[in-house]
Short mmCIF file of C-alpha atoms and ligand atoms in Angstrom, two decimals:
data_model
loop_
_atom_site.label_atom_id
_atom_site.label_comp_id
_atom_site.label_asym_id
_atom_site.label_seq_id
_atom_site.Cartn_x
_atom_site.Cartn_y
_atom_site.Cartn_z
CA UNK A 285 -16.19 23.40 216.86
CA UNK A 286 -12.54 22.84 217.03
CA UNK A 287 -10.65 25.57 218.86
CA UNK A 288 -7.96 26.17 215.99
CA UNK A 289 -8.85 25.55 212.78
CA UNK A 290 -5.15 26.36 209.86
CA UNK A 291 -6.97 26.37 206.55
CA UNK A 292 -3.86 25.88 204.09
CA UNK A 293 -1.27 27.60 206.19
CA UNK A 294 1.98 28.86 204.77
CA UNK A 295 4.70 30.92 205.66
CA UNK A 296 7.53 32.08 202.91
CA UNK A 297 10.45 33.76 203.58
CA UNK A 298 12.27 35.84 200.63
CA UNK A 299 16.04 36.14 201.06
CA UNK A 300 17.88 37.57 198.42
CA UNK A 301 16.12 36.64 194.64
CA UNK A 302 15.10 32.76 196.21
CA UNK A 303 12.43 32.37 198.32
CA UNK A 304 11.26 29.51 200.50
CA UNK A 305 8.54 27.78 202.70
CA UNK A 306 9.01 27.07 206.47
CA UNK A 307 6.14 25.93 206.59
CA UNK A 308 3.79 25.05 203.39
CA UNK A 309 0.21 24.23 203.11
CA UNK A 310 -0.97 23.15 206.30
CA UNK A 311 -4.61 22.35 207.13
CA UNK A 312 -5.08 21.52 210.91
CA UNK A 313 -7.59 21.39 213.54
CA UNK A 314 -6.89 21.02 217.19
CA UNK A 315 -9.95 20.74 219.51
CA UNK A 316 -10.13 22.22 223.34
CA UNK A 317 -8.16 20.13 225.82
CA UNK A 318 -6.10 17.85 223.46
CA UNK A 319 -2.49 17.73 224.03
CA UNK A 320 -0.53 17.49 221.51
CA UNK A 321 3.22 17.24 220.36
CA UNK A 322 4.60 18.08 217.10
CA UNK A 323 7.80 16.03 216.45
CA UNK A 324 9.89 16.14 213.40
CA UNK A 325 13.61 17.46 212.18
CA UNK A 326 15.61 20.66 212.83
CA UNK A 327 14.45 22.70 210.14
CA UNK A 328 11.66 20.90 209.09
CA UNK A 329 9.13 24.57 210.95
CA UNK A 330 8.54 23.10 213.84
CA UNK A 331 8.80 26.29 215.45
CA UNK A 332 7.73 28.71 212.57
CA UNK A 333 4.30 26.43 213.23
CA UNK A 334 4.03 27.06 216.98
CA UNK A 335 4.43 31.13 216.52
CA UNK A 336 1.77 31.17 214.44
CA UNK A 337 -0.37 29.30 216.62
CA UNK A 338 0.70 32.22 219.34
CA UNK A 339 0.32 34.91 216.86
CA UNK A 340 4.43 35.72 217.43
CA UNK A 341 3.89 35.41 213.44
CA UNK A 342 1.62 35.48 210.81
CA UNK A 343 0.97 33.39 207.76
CA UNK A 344 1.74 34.54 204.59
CA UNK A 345 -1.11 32.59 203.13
CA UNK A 346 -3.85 30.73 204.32
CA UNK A 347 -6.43 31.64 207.48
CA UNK A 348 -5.87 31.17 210.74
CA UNK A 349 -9.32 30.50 212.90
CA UNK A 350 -9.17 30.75 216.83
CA UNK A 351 -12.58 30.22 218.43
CA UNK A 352 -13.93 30.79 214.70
CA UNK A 353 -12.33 34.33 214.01
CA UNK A 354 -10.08 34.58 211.75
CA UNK A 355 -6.97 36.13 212.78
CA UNK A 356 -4.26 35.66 209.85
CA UNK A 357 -4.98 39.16 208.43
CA UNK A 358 -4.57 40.71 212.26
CA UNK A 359 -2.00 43.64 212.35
CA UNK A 360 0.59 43.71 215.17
CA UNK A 361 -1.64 45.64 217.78
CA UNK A 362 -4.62 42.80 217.31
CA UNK A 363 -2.10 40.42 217.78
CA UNK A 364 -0.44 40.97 220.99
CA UNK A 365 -4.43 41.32 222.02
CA UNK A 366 -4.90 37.96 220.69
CA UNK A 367 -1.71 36.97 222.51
CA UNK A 368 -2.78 39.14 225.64
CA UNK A 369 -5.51 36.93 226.12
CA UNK A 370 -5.16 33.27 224.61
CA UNK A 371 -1.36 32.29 224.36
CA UNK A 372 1.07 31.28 227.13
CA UNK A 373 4.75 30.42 225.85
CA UNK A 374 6.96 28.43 227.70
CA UNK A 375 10.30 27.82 226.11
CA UNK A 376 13.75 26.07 226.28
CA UNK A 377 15.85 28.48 228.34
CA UNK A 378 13.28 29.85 230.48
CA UNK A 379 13.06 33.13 229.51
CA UNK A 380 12.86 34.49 233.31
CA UNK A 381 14.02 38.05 234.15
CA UNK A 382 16.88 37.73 236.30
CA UNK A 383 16.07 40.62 238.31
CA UNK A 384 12.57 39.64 239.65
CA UNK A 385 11.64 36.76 241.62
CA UNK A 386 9.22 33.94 240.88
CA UNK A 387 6.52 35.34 241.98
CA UNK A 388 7.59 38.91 240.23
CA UNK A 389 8.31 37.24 237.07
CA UNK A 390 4.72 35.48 237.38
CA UNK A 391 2.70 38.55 238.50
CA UNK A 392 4.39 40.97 235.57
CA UNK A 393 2.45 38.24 232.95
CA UNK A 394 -1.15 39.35 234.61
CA UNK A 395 -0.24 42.88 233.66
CA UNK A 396 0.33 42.01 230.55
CA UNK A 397 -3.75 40.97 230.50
CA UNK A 398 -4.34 43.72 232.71
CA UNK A 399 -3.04 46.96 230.03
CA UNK A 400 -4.85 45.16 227.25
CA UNK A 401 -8.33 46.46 226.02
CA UNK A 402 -11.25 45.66 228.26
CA UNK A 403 -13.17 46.10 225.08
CA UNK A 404 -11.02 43.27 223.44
CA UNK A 405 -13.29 40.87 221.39
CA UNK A 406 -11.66 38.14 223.44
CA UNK A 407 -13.22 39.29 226.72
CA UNK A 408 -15.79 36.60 226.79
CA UNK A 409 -16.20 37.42 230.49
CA UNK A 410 -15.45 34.10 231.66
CA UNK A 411 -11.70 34.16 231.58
CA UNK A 412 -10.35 34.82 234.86
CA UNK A 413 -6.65 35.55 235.96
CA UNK A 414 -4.97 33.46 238.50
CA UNK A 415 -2.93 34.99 241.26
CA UNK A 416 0.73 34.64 241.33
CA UNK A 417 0.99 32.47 243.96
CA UNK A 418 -2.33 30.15 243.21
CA UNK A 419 -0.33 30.04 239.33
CA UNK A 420 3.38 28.64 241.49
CA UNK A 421 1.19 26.39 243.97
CA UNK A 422 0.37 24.30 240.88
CA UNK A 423 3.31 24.07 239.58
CA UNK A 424 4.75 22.95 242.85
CA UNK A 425 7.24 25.67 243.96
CA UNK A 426 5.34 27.90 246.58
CA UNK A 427 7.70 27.62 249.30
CA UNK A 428 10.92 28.87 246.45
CA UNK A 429 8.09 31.86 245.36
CA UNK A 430 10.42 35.05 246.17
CA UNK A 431 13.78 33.39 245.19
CA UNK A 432 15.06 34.64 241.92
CA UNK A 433 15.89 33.09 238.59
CA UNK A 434 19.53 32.11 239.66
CA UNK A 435 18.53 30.85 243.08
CA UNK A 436 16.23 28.09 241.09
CA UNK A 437 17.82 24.88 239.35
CA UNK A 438 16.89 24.75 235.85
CA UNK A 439 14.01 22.29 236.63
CA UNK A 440 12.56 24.80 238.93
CA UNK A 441 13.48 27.66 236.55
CA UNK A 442 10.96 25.80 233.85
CA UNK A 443 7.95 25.21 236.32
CA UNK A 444 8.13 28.99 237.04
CA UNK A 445 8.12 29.95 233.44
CA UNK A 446 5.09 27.72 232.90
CA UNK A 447 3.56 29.05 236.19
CA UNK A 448 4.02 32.36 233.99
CA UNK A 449 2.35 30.85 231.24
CA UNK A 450 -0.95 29.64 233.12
CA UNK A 451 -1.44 32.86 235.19
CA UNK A 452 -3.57 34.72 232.45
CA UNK A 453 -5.43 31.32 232.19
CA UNK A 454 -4.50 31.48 228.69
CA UNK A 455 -6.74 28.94 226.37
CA UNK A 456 -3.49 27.43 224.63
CA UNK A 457 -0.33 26.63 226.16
CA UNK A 458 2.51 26.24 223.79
CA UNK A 459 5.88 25.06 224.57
CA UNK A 460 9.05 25.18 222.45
CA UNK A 461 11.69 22.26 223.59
CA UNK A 462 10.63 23.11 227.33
CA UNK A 463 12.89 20.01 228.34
CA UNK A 464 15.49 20.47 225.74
CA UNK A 465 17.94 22.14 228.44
CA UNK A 466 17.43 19.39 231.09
CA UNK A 467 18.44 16.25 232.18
CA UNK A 468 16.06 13.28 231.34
CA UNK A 469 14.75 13.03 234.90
CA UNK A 470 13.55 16.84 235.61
CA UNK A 471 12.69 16.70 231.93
CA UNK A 472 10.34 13.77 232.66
CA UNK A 473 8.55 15.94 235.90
CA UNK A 474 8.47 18.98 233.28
CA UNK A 475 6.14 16.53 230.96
CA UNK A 476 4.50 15.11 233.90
CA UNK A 477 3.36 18.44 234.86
CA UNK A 478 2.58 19.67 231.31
CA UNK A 479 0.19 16.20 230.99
CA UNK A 480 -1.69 16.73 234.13
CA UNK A 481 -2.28 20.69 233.06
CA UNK A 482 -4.12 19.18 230.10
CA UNK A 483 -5.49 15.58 231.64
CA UNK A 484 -6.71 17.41 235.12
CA UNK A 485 -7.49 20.83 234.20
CA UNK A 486 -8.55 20.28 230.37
CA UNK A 487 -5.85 22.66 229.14
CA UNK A 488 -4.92 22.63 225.36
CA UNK A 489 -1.45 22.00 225.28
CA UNK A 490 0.95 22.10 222.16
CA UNK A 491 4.53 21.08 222.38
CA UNK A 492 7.58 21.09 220.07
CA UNK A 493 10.08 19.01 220.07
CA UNK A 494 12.55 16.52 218.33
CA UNK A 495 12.82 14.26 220.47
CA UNK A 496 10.70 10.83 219.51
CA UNK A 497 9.94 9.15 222.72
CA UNK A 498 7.82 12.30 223.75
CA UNK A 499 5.49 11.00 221.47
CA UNK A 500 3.60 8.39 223.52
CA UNK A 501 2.40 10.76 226.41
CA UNK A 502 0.73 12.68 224.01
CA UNK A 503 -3.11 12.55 222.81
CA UNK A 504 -1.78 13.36 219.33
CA UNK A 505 1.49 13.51 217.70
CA UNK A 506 1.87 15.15 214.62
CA UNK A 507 5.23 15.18 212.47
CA UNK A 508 6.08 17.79 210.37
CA UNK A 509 8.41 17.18 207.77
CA UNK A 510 10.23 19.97 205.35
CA UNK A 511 7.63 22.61 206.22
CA UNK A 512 4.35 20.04 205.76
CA UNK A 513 2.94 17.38 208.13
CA UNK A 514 3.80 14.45 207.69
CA UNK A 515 1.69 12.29 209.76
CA UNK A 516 -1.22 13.16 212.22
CA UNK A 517 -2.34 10.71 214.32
CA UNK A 518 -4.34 9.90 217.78
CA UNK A 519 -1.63 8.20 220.12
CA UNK A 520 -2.57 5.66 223.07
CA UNK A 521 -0.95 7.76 225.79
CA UNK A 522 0.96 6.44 228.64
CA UNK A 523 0.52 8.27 232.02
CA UNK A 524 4.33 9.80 232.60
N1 ATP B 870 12.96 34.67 210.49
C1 ATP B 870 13.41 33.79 209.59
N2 ATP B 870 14.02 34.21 208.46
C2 ATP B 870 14.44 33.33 207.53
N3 ATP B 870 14.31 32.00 207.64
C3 ATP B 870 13.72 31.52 208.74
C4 ATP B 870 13.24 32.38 209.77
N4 ATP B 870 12.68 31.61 210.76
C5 ATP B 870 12.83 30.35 210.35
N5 ATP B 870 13.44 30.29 209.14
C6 ATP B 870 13.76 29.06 208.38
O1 ATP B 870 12.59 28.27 208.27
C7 ATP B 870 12.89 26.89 208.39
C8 ATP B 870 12.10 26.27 209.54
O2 ATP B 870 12.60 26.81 210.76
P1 ATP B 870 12.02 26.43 212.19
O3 ATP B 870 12.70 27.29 213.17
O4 ATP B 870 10.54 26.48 212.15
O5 ATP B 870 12.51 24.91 212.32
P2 ATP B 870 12.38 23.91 213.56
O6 ATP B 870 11.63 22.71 213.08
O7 ATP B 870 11.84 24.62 214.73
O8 ATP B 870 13.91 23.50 213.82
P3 ATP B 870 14.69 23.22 215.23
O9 ATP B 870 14.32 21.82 215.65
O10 ATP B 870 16.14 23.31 214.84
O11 ATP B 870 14.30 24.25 216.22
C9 ATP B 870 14.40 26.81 208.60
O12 ATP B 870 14.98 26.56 207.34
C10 ATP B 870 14.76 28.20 209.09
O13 ATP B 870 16.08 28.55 208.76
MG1 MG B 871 12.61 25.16 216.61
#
């Protein structure tokens, strides 16, 4: 069974009397482990595609299967327990709080697991939490652990906000641009480090961006196209 299955996925958005697709009709399976970038235009829902993957939105139409149950109908509280225990973000700017340090910033994210239900129907059991500083050791950075966000360089910055993102031991790890704010060299070691979370510890990985060379050190790269995709297809990776 795949791990997400989108069964004719849209989302419309109604401003004024017009309304509009960001993303329209999209069936799509992704299976445990693969990683996977999704490439295509500004505009074309690149990102409208990944929150719904992390349940940050909901289709309008269509169902939305995560380890078989369907979670397009959820309402907001179902969702943030869906997020609680499946979905780590990591995004362009970071997203740290400025006031905590690395390892704060990474140990608030297991609380986030911690206040939700016990009794959630995604507590399989197995799923355990990492600790703070076993989550920054694998993303390199243990000896810069208590530093804070402006202490960091922006390379750093983005390994702690993934270290953040693996902590809960989330099943999917989605990433929105997450080298779009560096230079091409740290932005290489950012999609090193994103590969080897999928290759070596058989993470599902799914990550948005616009730039085209990204797309052979993926298993898969999809291209999405004014709100559809466009072209799906198994890539020969190259090891970054
Ligand atoms: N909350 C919203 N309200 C209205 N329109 C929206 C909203 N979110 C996204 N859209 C529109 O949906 C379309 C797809 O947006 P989306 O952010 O998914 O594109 P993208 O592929 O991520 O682009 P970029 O590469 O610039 O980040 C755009 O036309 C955008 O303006
Ligand atoms: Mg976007």
């Amino acid at each position: 069974m795949s791990l997400i299955e989108l069964k004719k996925i849209s989302r419309s958005y109604t401003m004024g009397e017009r309304s509009f697709y960001a993303v329209h009709d999209i069936d799509l399976q992704l299976n445990e482990g693969e990683f996977v970038v999704i490439l295509g235009p500004s505009g074309a829902g690149k990102s409208t595609l990944l929150n719904i993957l992390g349940g940050m939105d909901s289709p309008t139409e269509g169902d939305f299967l995560f380890d078989g149950e369907n979670i397009a109908k959820y309402k907001d509280n179902e969702l943030t327990d869906y997020r609680a225990w499946n979905v780590g973000v990591v995004f362009q700017f970071y997203n740290l709080i400025p006031t905590l340090t690395a390892y704060e910033n990474v140990a608030l994210m297991k609380d986030v697991r911690a206040h939700s239900s016990k009794k959630s129907v995604w507590n399989k059991g197995e799923i355990e939490v990492m600790r703070p500083e076993e989550a920054i050791e694998k993303v390199g950075l243990k000896e810069r652990m208590h530093h804070f966000p402006s202490q960091l360089s922006g390379g750093e910055q983005q390994r702690i906000s993934i270290a953040r993102a693996i902590a809960k031991n989330p099943r999917l790890l989605l990433c929105d641009e997450p080298t779009g704010a560096l230079d091409t060299n740290t932005g290489n070691e950012i999609l090193k480090l994103l590969q080897d979370l999928s290759r070596k510890e058989g993470r599902t990985v799914v990550m948005v961006t616009h730039n085209d060379s990204f797309a052979e050190i993926a298993d898969r790269v999809i291209r999405v196209k004014n709100a559809r995709i466009e072209s799906d297809e198994k890539a020969k990776p190259l090891q970054v």
